[in-house]
């Protein structure tokens, strides 16, 4: 048990700050649709084919347009991608509301980048993924260590005093209360970064090989991008194939030969941007392939539920409030873990006395 206690403290001391920042930024992002504050963010969704097609033709005719994230019921503006970091928000009728040349001009974009990449791309994702695995270890070992002191449990939102014993006591008891929500947050977050971990989590829902194949669909090749793609015809064909589907993301090819991709969300899908995908030949607009997300193997469908749960895209205000409490708890637990480990460590004499007590207990 002493070894477990040592590992738990060192995990908190080394990874606590990253977890705290993930908790804080994640909590802020839960409410981004409310604080962006641009005209049109609260507009009702107009998902009819004529409106979406006309807006798509208008926006994609803009210089350097690369794709659109369409408005939804929560956020009433379309987001247009115009380059590596450039973009714009536009109304559902195609009127540009604001533009930016860099993500640093939009707080929701750089906060998202930090939360997902630590401003470091793939390397940052690895750091976050490792922190997520450490967070799981942190929650599990914390629950084990709490059990031996369960009779002294006291629920406090804040430490009684800012002394090390009071902070440790508070950390232990508030941690056990938040443990179920923290475990859901770190597991679903880590699933989106480490595919082998995700496959292990969803293994009870279906064979791992089948799930992995479904999550990595084959790539389709077509001709070079036409000068004026017929987006209206593509959207019309997509609506014919999936009459109840909501248009979510339109993406132009990243390199020659890649198709134009359209993602749709069917009513039964949890993922806010859906996984129902149609690939169009960039030269002719003909359908190369279509994937119905509801026909995917059960393991892949279970994986697609991780992000909606993690980001509170399902469950309404009840789940959002619970995730808010989880994020704030992670922020507080991680911050205090770092502070007590590096700046409030007991003096050598006290550490020796504590070891003696543990040895006789």
mmCIF file of C-alpha atoms in Angstrom:
data_model
loop_
_atom_site.group_PDB
_atom_site.id
_atom_site.type_symbol
_atom_site.label_atom_id
_atom_site.label_comp_id
_atom_site.label_asym_id
_atom_site.label_seq_id
_atom_site.Cartn_x
_atom_site.Cartn_y
_atom_site.Cartn_z
ATOM 1 C CA UNK A 1 0.000 0.000 0.000
ATOM 2 C CA UNK A 2 2.917 2.344 0.709
ATOM 3 C CA UNK A 3 4.231 1.749 -2.819
ATOM 4 C CA UNK A 4 0.795 2.500 -4.244
ATOM 5 C CA UNK A 5 0.647 5.703 -2.210
ATOM 6 C CA UNK A 6 4.063 6.754 -3.524
ATOM 7 C CA UNK A 7 3.102 6.028 -7.137
ATOM 8 C CA UNK A 8 -0.153 7.928 -6.700
ATOM 9 C CA UNK A 9 1.592 11.007 -5.303
ATOM 10 C CA UNK A 10 4.263 11.010 -8.001
ATOM 11 C CA UNK A 11 1.624 10.591 -10.717
ATOM 12 C CA UNK A 12 -0.243 13.586 -9.345
ATOM 13 C CA UNK A 13 2.921 15.640 -8.963
ATOM 14 C CA UNK A 14 4.119 15.010 -12.511
ATOM 15 C CA UNK A 15 0.863 14.871 -14.485
ATOM 16 C CA UNK A 16 -1.451 16.894 -12.263
ATOM 17 C CA UNK A 17 -0.915 20.222 -14.018
ATOM 18 C CA UNK A 18 -1.717 18.784 -17.458
ATOM 19 C CA UNK A 19 -4.887 17.165 -16.092
ATOM 20 C CA UNK A 20 -5.862 20.415 -14.379
ATOM 21 C CA UNK A 21 -5.502 22.371 -17.611
ATOM 22 C CA UNK A 22 -7.441 19.720 -19.521
ATOM 23 C CA UNK A 23 -10.236 19.951 -16.957
ATOM 24 C CA UNK A 24 -10.342 23.751 -17.129
ATOM 25 C CA UNK A 25 -10.261 24.078 -20.926
ATOM 26 C CA UNK A 26 -12.700 21.193 -21.350
ATOM 27 C CA UNK A 27 -15.166 22.887 -19.004
ATOM 28 C CA UNK A 28 -14.892 26.146 -20.967
ATOM 29 C CA UNK A 29 -15.502 24.321 -24.258
ATOM 30 C CA UNK A 30 -18.709 22.785 -22.900
ATOM 31 C CA UNK A 31 -20.266 26.222 -23.193
ATOM 32 C CA UNK A 32 -18.556 27.650 -26.295
ATOM 33 C CA UNK A 33 -21.834 27.860 -28.202
ATOM 34 C CA UNK A 34 -23.091 30.267 -25.531
ATOM 35 C CA UNK A 35 -20.108 32.632 -25.204
ATOM 36 C CA UNK A 36 -18.993 33.053 -28.834
ATOM 37 C CA UNK A 37 -21.532 35.867 -28.989
ATOM 38 C CA UNK A 38 -21.688 36.622 -32.734
ATOM 39 C CA UNK A 39 -24.861 37.642 -34.585
ATOM 40 C CA UNK A 40 -26.721 34.559 -35.759
ATOM 41 C CA UNK A 41 -25.355 32.027 -33.263
ATOM 42 C CA UNK A 42 -28.857 31.518 -31.897
ATOM 43 C CA UNK A 43 -30.636 31.308 -35.264
ATOM 44 C CA UNK A 44 -32.905 28.279 -35.701
ATOM 45 C CA UNK A 45 -31.541 25.577 -37.972
ATOM 46 C CA UNK A 46 -32.624 25.743 -41.618
ATOM 47 C CA UNK A 47 -31.656 22.341 -42.937
ATOM 48 C CA UNK A 48 -33.867 22.201 -46.037
ATOM 49 C CA UNK A 49 -32.075 21.249 -49.239
ATOM 50 C CA UNK A 50 -32.666 24.493 -51.223
ATOM 51 C CA UNK A 51 -31.297 26.701 -48.424
ATOM 52 C CA UNK A 52 -28.257 24.522 -47.712
ATOM 53 C CA UNK A 53 -27.466 24.074 -51.408
ATOM 54 C CA UNK A 54 -27.678 27.799 -52.181
ATOM 55 C CA UNK A 55 -25.523 28.683 -49.163
ATOM 56 C CA UNK A 56 -22.973 26.005 -50.051
ATOM 57 C CA UNK A 57 -22.622 27.257 -53.628
ATOM 58 C CA UNK A 58 -22.178 30.812 -52.334
ATOM 59 C CA UNK A 59 -19.617 30.008 -49.631
ATOM 60 C CA UNK A 60 -17.575 27.527 -51.660
ATOM 61 C CA UNK A 61 -17.211 30.130 -54.416
ATOM 62 C CA UNK A 62 -15.133 32.265 -52.034
ATOM 63 C CA UNK A 63 -11.354 32.313 -52.664
ATOM 64 C CA UNK A 64 -9.419 29.531 -50.890
ATOM 65 C CA UNK A 65 -12.589 27.838 -49.590
ATOM 66 C CA UNK A 66 -11.764 24.294 -48.482
ATOM 67 C CA UNK A 67 -14.844 23.150 -46.643
ATOM 68 C CA UNK A 68 -17.831 23.932 -44.445
ATOM 69 C CA UNK A 69 -18.922 22.808 -41.013
ATOM 70 C CA UNK A 70 -22.649 23.410 -41.247
ATOM 71 C CA UNK A 71 -24.786 25.068 -38.592
ATOM 72 C CA UNK A 72 -26.719 22.827 -36.223
ATOM 73 C CA UNK A 73 -29.465 23.164 -33.637
ATOM 74 C CA UNK A 74 -26.983 24.333 -30.985
ATOM 75 C CA UNK A 75 -24.932 26.789 -33.070
ATOM 76 C CA UNK A 76 -26.639 28.732 -35.848
ATOM 77 C CA UNK A 77 -23.603 29.739 -37.960
ATOM 78 C CA UNK A 78 -21.728 27.884 -40.682
ATOM 79 C CA UNK A 79 -17.955 27.671 -40.211
ATOM 80 C CA UNK A 80 -15.982 28.046 -43.432
ATOM 81 C CA UNK A 81 -12.398 26.764 -43.724
ATOM 82 C CA UNK A 82 -10.258 29.070 -45.854
ATOM 83 C CA UNK A 83 -6.728 27.769 -45.366
ATOM 84 C CA UNK A 84 -4.372 26.327 -42.801
ATOM 85 C CA UNK A 85 -5.715 28.470 -39.953
ATOM 86 C CA UNK A 86 -7.923 30.986 -41.774
ATOM 87 C CA UNK A 87 -11.673 30.749 -41.660
ATOM 88 C CA UNK A 88 -14.968 32.543 -41.329
ATOM 89 C CA UNK A 89 -18.378 32.281 -39.725
ATOM 90 C CA UNK A 90 -21.326 32.808 -42.043
ATOM 91 C CA UNK A 91 -25.070 32.917 -41.569
ATOM 92 C CA UNK A 92 -27.274 30.156 -42.921
ATOM 93 C CA UNK A 93 -28.067 32.404 -45.874
ATOM 94 C CA UNK A 94 -24.358 32.703 -46.719
ATOM 95 C CA UNK A 95 -23.566 36.167 -45.344
ATOM 96 C CA UNK A 96 -20.110 36.303 -43.720
ATOM 97 C CA UNK A 97 -20.338 37.435 -40.084
ATOM 98 C CA UNK A 98 -16.629 37.477 -39.234
ATOM 99 C CA UNK A 99 -13.322 36.231 -40.637
ATOM 100 C CA UNK A 100 -9.939 35.346 -39.179
ATOM 101 C CA UNK A 101 -6.481 34.718 -40.599
ATOM 102 C CA UNK A 102 -5.188 32.774 -37.589
ATOM 103 C CA UNK A 103 -6.700 30.691 -34.829
ATOM 104 C CA UNK A 104 -5.312 33.190 -32.310
ATOM 105 C CA UNK A 105 -8.030 35.618 -33.407
ATOM 106 C CA UNK A 106 -10.750 33.267 -32.146
ATOM 107 C CA UNK A 107 -10.557 32.075 -28.515
ATOM 108 C CA UNK A 108 -12.751 29.021 -29.121
ATOM 109 C CA UNK A 109 -10.266 27.819 -31.747
ATOM 110 C CA UNK A 110 -7.047 28.166 -29.752
ATOM 111 C CA UNK A 111 -8.667 26.799 -26.595
ATOM 112 C CA UNK A 112 -9.804 23.792 -28.636
ATOM 113 C CA UNK A 113 -6.302 23.399 -30.095
ATOM 114 C CA UNK A 114 -4.766 23.504 -26.626
ATOM 115 C CA UNK A 115 -7.282 21.028 -25.208
ATOM 116 C CA UNK A 116 -6.664 18.559 -28.051
ATOM 117 C CA UNK A 117 -3.048 19.202 -29.046
ATOM 118 C CA UNK A 118 -1.359 21.429 -26.420
ATOM 119 C CA UNK A 119 -0.448 23.690 -29.384
ATOM 120 C CA UNK A 120 1.969 20.947 -30.462
ATOM 121 C CA UNK A 121 0.104 18.901 -33.078
ATOM 122 C CA UNK A 122 0.559 15.135 -32.942
ATOM 123 C CA UNK A 123 3.246 15.410 -30.255
ATOM 124 C CA UNK A 124 0.812 17.254 -28.020
ATOM 125 C CA UNK A 125 -1.791 14.549 -28.585
ATOM 126 C CA UNK A 126 0.676 11.953 -27.327
ATOM 127 C CA UNK A 127 1.276 13.977 -24.170
ATOM 128 C CA UNK A 128 -2.458 14.308 -23.572
ATOM 129 C CA UNK A 129 -2.983 10.612 -24.235
ATOM 130 C CA UNK A 130 -0.287 9.653 -21.734
ATOM 131 C CA UNK A 131 -1.810 12.081 -19.238
ATOM 132 C CA UNK A 132 -5.168 10.402 -19.831
ATOM 133 C CA UNK A 133 -3.745 6.957 -19.061
ATOM 134 C CA UNK A 134 -2.080 8.416 -15.975
ATOM 135 C CA UNK A 135 -5.417 9.978 -15.023
ATOM 136 C CA UNK A 136 -7.091 6.564 -15.125
ATOM 137 C CA UNK A 137 -4.332 5.197 -12.900
ATOM 138 C CA UNK A 138 -4.762 8.240 -10.672
ATOM 139 C CA UNK A 139 -8.518 7.664 -10.217
ATOM 140 C CA UNK A 140 -8.231 3.907 -9.604
ATOM 141 C CA UNK A 141 -5.355 4.112 -7.123
ATOM 142 C CA UNK A 142 -6.988 7.078 -5.385
ATOM 143 C CA UNK A 143 -10.141 5.025 -4.804
ATOM 144 C CA UNK A 144 -8.065 2.149 -3.392
ATOM 145 C CA UNK A 145 -6.150 4.459 -1.079
ATOM 146 C CA UNK A 146 -9.340 6.186 0.071
ATOM 147 C CA UNK A 147 -10.848 2.913 1.271
ATOM 148 C CA UNK A 148 -8.514 2.602 4.245
ATOM 149 C CA UNK A 149 -9.519 6.095 5.480
ATOM 150 C CA UNK A 150 -13.213 5.898 4.561
ATOM 151 C CA UNK A 151 -14.346 6.339 8.190
ATOM 152 C CA UNK A 152 -12.953 9.884 8.233
ATOM 153 C CA UNK A 153 -14.880 10.941 5.117
ATOM 154 C CA UNK A 154 -16.083 14.550 5.066
ATOM 155 C CA UNK A 155 -17.509 16.196 1.970
ATOM 156 C CA UNK A 156 -16.092 19.711 1.549
ATOM 157 C CA UNK A 157 -16.095 21.806 -1.609
ATOM 158 C CA UNK A 158 -12.900 23.524 -0.435
ATOM 159 C CA UNK A 159 -10.161 22.533 2.033
ATOM 160 C CA UNK A 160 -10.818 23.601 5.617
ATOM 161 C CA UNK A 161 -7.391 25.219 5.731
ATOM 162 C CA UNK A 162 -4.683 25.710 3.135
ATOM 163 C CA UNK A 163 -2.310 23.468 5.054
ATOM 164 C CA UNK A 164 -0.957 20.286 3.535
ATOM 165 C CA UNK A 165 -2.933 17.879 5.813
ATOM 166 C CA UNK A 166 -6.212 19.698 5.109
ATOM 167 C CA UNK A 167 -5.569 19.791 1.366
ATOM 168 C CA UNK A 168 -4.688 16.071 1.282
ATOM 169 C CA UNK A 169 -7.808 15.242 3.316
ATOM 170 C CA UNK A 170 -9.988 17.314 0.983
ATOM 171 C CA UNK A 171 -8.249 15.854 -2.106
ATOM 172 C CA UNK A 172 -8.962 12.332 -0.938
ATOM 173 C CA UNK A 173 -12.657 12.859 -0.124
ATOM 174 C CA UNK A 174 -13.669 15.095 -3.021
ATOM 175 C CA UNK A 175 -11.760 12.751 -5.314
ATOM 176 C CA UNK A 176 -13.829 9.710 -4.344
ATOM 177 C CA UNK A 177 -17.048 11.639 -4.946
ATOM 178 C CA UNK A 178 -15.934 12.793 -8.395
ATOM 179 C CA UNK A 179 -14.246 9.477 -9.303
ATOM 180 C CA UNK A 180 -17.062 8.023 -11.497
ATOM 181 C CA UNK A 181 -17.372 11.202 -13.585
ATOM 182 C CA UNK A 182 -13.599 11.639 -13.769
ATOM 183 C CA UNK A 183 -13.218 8.075 -14.996
ATOM 184 C CA UNK A 184 -15.797 8.632 -17.752
ATOM 185 C CA UNK A 185 -14.086 11.869 -18.816
ATOM 186 C CA UNK A 186 -10.554 10.486 -18.983
ATOM 187 C CA UNK A 187 -11.546 7.162 -20.551
ATOM 188 C CA UNK A 188 -13.588 8.749 -23.352
ATOM 189 C CA UNK A 189 -10.935 11.411 -23.921
ATOM 190 C CA UNK A 190 -8.127 8.858 -24.110
ATOM 191 C CA UNK A 191 -10.181 6.699 -26.482
ATOM 192 C CA UNK A 192 -10.129 9.478 -29.064
ATOM 193 C CA UNK A 193 -6.326 9.672 -28.978
ATOM 194 C CA UNK A 194 -5.073 6.107 -28.570
ATOM 195 C CA UNK A 195 -6.819 3.755 -30.987
ATOM 196 C CA UNK A 196 -5.530 0.505 -29.359
ATOM 197 C CA UNK A 197 -6.905 1.699 -26.011
ATOM 198 C CA UNK A 198 -10.243 2.534 -27.644
ATOM 199 C CA UNK A 199 -10.425 -0.882 -29.293
ATOM 200 C CA UNK A 200 -9.862 -2.480 -25.904
ATOM 201 C CA UNK A 201 -12.657 -0.445 -24.319
ATOM 202 C CA UNK A 202 -15.218 -1.302 -27.024
ATOM 203 C CA UNK A 203 -14.054 -4.944 -27.356
ATOM 204 C CA UNK A 204 -17.165 -6.242 -25.491
ATOM 205 C CA UNK A 205 -19.337 -4.825 -28.297
ATOM 206 C CA UNK A 206 -17.698 -6.746 -31.133
ATOM 207 C CA UNK A 207 -14.479 -8.271 -32.527
ATOM 208 C CA UNK A 208 -11.570 -5.831 -32.391
ATOM 209 C CA UNK A 209 -10.420 -6.595 -35.941
ATOM 210 C CA UNK A 210 -13.876 -5.869 -37.316
ATOM 211 C CA UNK A 211 -14.115 -2.627 -35.352
ATOM 212 C CA UNK A 212 -10.654 -1.473 -36.449
ATOM 213 C CA UNK A 213 -11.515 -2.098 -40.093
ATOM 214 C CA UNK A 214 -14.741 -0.110 -39.776
ATOM 215 C CA UNK A 215 -12.955 2.826 -38.120
ATOM 216 C CA UNK A 216 -10.372 2.967 -40.935
ATOM 217 C CA UNK A 217 -12.423 2.764 -44.133
ATOM 218 C CA UNK A 218 -10.684 2.345 -47.502
ATOM 219 C CA UNK A 219 -9.658 5.492 -49.354
ATOM 220 C CA UNK A 220 -11.270 6.227 -52.671
ATOM 221 C CA UNK A 221 -9.534 7.785 -55.655
ATOM 222 C CA UNK A 222 -11.041 9.995 -58.327
ATOM 223 C CA UNK A 223 -10.080 12.632 -60.813
ATOM 224 C CA UNK A 224 -8.660 16.135 -60.227
ATOM 225 C CA UNK A 225 -10.900 18.746 -58.621
ATOM 226 C CA UNK A 226 -13.234 20.375 -61.135
ATOM 227 C CA UNK A 227 -13.108 24.137 -61.604
ATOM 228 C CA UNK A 228 -16.741 24.481 -60.514
ATOM 229 C CA UNK A 229 -17.983 21.404 -58.652
ATOM 230 C CA UNK A 230 -21.764 20.985 -58.699
ATOM 231 C CA UNK A 231 -22.390 21.055 -54.947
ATOM 232 C CA UNK A 232 -26.165 21.278 -55.423
ATOM 233 C CA UNK A 233 -26.187 17.971 -57.304
ATOM 234 C CA UNK A 234 -24.032 16.345 -54.624
ATOM 235 C CA UNK A 235 -26.245 17.543 -51.779
ATOM 236 C CA UNK A 236 -29.348 16.462 -53.701
ATOM 237 C CA UNK A 237 -27.951 12.961 -54.162
ATOM 238 C CA UNK A 238 -26.957 12.808 -50.507
ATOM 239 C CA UNK A 239 -30.467 13.783 -49.406
ATOM 240 C CA UNK A 240 -31.930 11.168 -51.745
ATOM 241 C CA UNK A 241 -29.789 8.438 -50.187
ATOM 242 C CA UNK A 242 -30.321 9.577 -46.594
ATOM 243 C CA UNK A 243 -33.637 11.493 -46.512
ATOM 244 C CA UNK A 244 -33.506 12.115 -42.743
ATOM 245 C CA UNK A 245 -29.790 12.960 -42.680
ATOM 246 C CA UNK A 246 -28.553 16.384 -41.581
ATOM 247 C CA UNK A 247 -25.723 17.940 -43.595
ATOM 248 C CA UNK A 248 -22.712 18.342 -41.291
ATOM 249 C CA UNK A 249 -19.291 18.674 -42.992
ATOM 250 C CA UNK A 250 -18.278 19.240 -46.596
ATOM 251 C CA UNK A 251 -14.556 18.816 -47.333
ATOM 252 C CA UNK A 252 -12.596 19.334 -50.537
ATOM 253 C CA UNK A 253 -9.714 16.959 -51.400
ATOM 254 C CA UNK A 254 -6.511 17.484 -49.442
ATOM 255 C CA UNK A 255 -4.429 16.150 -52.329
ATOM 256 C CA UNK A 256 -5.039 15.370 -56.019
ATOM 257 C CA UNK A 257 -7.132 12.277 -56.569
ATOM 258 C CA UNK A 258 -8.862 12.371 -53.203
ATOM 259 C CA UNK A 259 -12.663 12.625 -53.268
ATOM 260 C CA UNK A 260 -14.941 15.385 -52.070
ATOM 261 C CA UNK A 261 -16.297 14.169 -48.732
ATOM 262 C CA UNK A 262 -19.699 14.908 -47.237
ATOM 263 C CA UNK A 263 -20.562 13.862 -43.705
ATOM 264 C CA UNK A 264 -24.153 13.600 -42.549
ATOM 265 C CA UNK A 265 -25.825 12.896 -39.234
ATOM 266 C CA UNK A 266 -28.814 10.617 -39.072
ATOM 267 C CA UNK A 267 -31.316 11.058 -36.212
ATOM 268 C CA UNK A 268 -30.191 7.892 -34.421
ATOM 269 C CA UNK A 269 -26.520 8.935 -34.372
ATOM 270 C CA UNK A 270 -25.038 10.436 -31.196
ATOM 271 C CA UNK A 271 -21.959 11.915 -32.846
ATOM 272 C CA UNK A 272 -22.796 15.595 -33.517
ATOM 273 C CA UNK A 273 -21.128 15.602 -36.936
ATOM 274 C CA UNK A 274 -22.233 12.093 -37.778
ATOM 275 C CA UNK A 275 -20.306 9.255 -39.410
ATOM 276 C CA UNK A 276 -22.596 8.749 -42.371
ATOM 277 C CA UNK A 277 -20.240 9.625 -45.230
ATOM 278 C CA UNK A 278 -20.515 9.999 -49.004
ATOM 279 C CA UNK A 279 -17.411 10.267 -51.205
ATOM 280 C CA UNK A 280 -17.845 12.098 -54.526
ATOM 281 C CA UNK A 281 -15.449 12.064 -57.465
ATOM 282 C CA UNK A 282 -13.875 15.525 -57.357
ATOM 283 C CA UNK A 283 -13.840 15.738 -61.162
ATOM 284 C CA UNK A 284 -17.344 14.504 -62.049
ATOM 285 C CA UNK A 285 -19.326 14.646 -58.822
ATOM 286 C CA UNK A 286 -20.312 10.988 -59.148
ATOM 287 C CA UNK A 287 -20.703 8.942 -55.979
ATOM 288 C CA UNK A 288 -17.670 6.736 -55.338
ATOM 289 C CA UNK A 289 -18.921 5.237 -52.088
ATOM 290 C CA UNK A 290 -21.432 5.782 -49.303
ATOM 291 C CA UNK A 291 -21.202 4.566 -45.713
ATOM 292 C CA UNK A 292 -24.244 4.332 -43.475
ATOM 293 C CA UNK A 293 -23.072 4.878 -39.889
ATOM 294 C CA UNK A 294 -26.052 2.915 -38.572
ATOM 295 C CA UNK A 295 -24.874 -0.137 -40.524
ATOM 296 C CA UNK A 296 -21.379 -0.103 -38.997
ATOM 297 C CA UNK A 297 -20.373 -2.930 -36.625
ATOM 298 C CA UNK A 298 -21.550 -2.463 -33.055
ATOM 299 C CA UNK A 299 -17.982 -1.883 -31.833
ATOM 300 C CA UNK A 300 -17.539 1.045 -34.220
ATOM 301 C CA UNK A 301 -20.894 2.481 -33.186
ATOM 302 C CA UNK A 302 -19.850 2.226 -29.526
ATOM 303 C CA UNK A 303 -16.610 4.066 -30.337
ATOM 304 C CA UNK A 304 -18.607 6.835 -32.035
ATOM 305 C CA UNK A 305 -20.388 7.454 -28.730
ATOM 306 C CA UNK A 306 -17.164 8.406 -26.919
ATOM 307 C CA UNK A 307 -16.935 11.996 -28.177
ATOM 308 C CA UNK A 308 -20.608 12.905 -27.586
ATOM 309 C CA UNK A 309 -20.311 11.636 -24.023
ATOM 310 C CA UNK A 310 -16.962 13.365 -23.469
ATOM 311 C CA UNK A 311 -18.080 16.724 -24.895
ATOM 312 C CA UNK A 312 -21.664 16.721 -23.562
ATOM 313 C CA UNK A 313 -23.228 16.528 -27.013
ATOM 314 C CA UNK A 314 -25.920 14.254 -25.568
ATOM 315 C CA UNK A 315 -27.805 14.243 -22.306
ATOM 316 C CA UNK A 316 -28.909 17.868 -22.322
ATOM 317 C CA UNK A 317 -28.224 20.247 -19.453
ATOM 318 C CA UNK A 318 -28.187 17.482 -16.852
ATOM 319 C CA UNK A 319 -25.164 15.770 -18.369
ATOM 320 C CA UNK A 320 -23.479 19.097 -19.152
ATOM 321 C CA UNK A 321 -23.724 20.166 -15.518
ATOM 322 C CA UNK A 322 -22.329 16.821 -14.354
ATOM 323 C CA UNK A 323 -19.399 17.161 -16.775
ATOM 324 C CA UNK A 324 -18.884 20.716 -15.552
ATOM 325 C CA UNK A 325 -18.531 19.407 -12.004
ATOM 326 C CA UNK A 326 -16.153 16.734 -13.301
ATOM 327 C CA UNK A 327 -14.022 19.317 -15.119
ATOM 328 C CA UNK A 328 -13.857 21.638 -12.130
ATOM 329 C CA UNK A 329 -12.995 18.722 -9.855
ATOM 330 C CA UNK A 330 -10.184 17.659 -12.205
ATOM 331 C CA UNK A 331 -8.879 21.238 -12.263
ATOM 332 C CA UNK A 332 -8.887 21.499 -8.487
ATOM 333 C CA UNK A 333 -7.512 18.015 -7.805
ATOM 334 C CA UNK A 334 -4.715 18.371 -10.356
ATOM 335 C CA UNK A 335 -3.734 21.853 -9.161
ATOM 336 C CA UNK A 336 -3.653 20.926 -5.486
ATOM 337 C CA UNK A 337 -1.779 17.687 -6.258
ATOM 338 C CA UNK A 338 1.006 19.670 -7.940
ATOM 339 C CA UNK A 339 1.068 22.342 -5.238
ATOM 340 C CA UNK A 340 1.262 19.951 -2.297
ATOM 341 C CA UNK A 341 3.796 17.703 -4.035
ATOM 342 C CA UNK A 342 6.248 20.423 -5.058
ATOM 343 C CA UNK A 343 5.623 23.301 -2.671
ATOM 344 C CA UNK A 344 3.972 21.829 0.428
ATOM 345 C CA UNK A 345 6.034 18.675 0.916
ATOM 346 C CA UNK A 346 6.605 17.748 4.561
ATOM 347 C CA UNK A 347 10.032 18.285 6.005
ATOM 348 C CA UNK A 348 12.373 15.240 6.166
ATOM 349 C CA UNK A 349 11.720 14.653 9.860
ATOM 350 C CA UNK A 350 7.986 14.557 9.303
ATOM 351 C CA UNK A 351 8.359 12.151 6.376
ATOM 352 C CA UNK A 352 10.414 9.774 8.534
ATOM 353 C CA UNK A 353 7.775 9.914 11.272
ATOM 354 C CA UNK A 354 5.012 9.211 8.737
ATOM 355 C CA UNK A 355 6.897 6.173 7.412
ATOM 356 C CA UNK A 356 7.282 4.877 10.944
ATOM 357 C CA UNK A 357 3.552 5.211 11.569
ATOM 358 C CA UNK A 358 2.743 3.411 8.298
ATOM 359 C CA UNK A 359 5.171 0.649 9.119
ATOM 360 C CA UNK A 360 3.438 -0.054 12.446
ATOM 361 C CA UNK A 361 -0.112 0.267 11.129
#
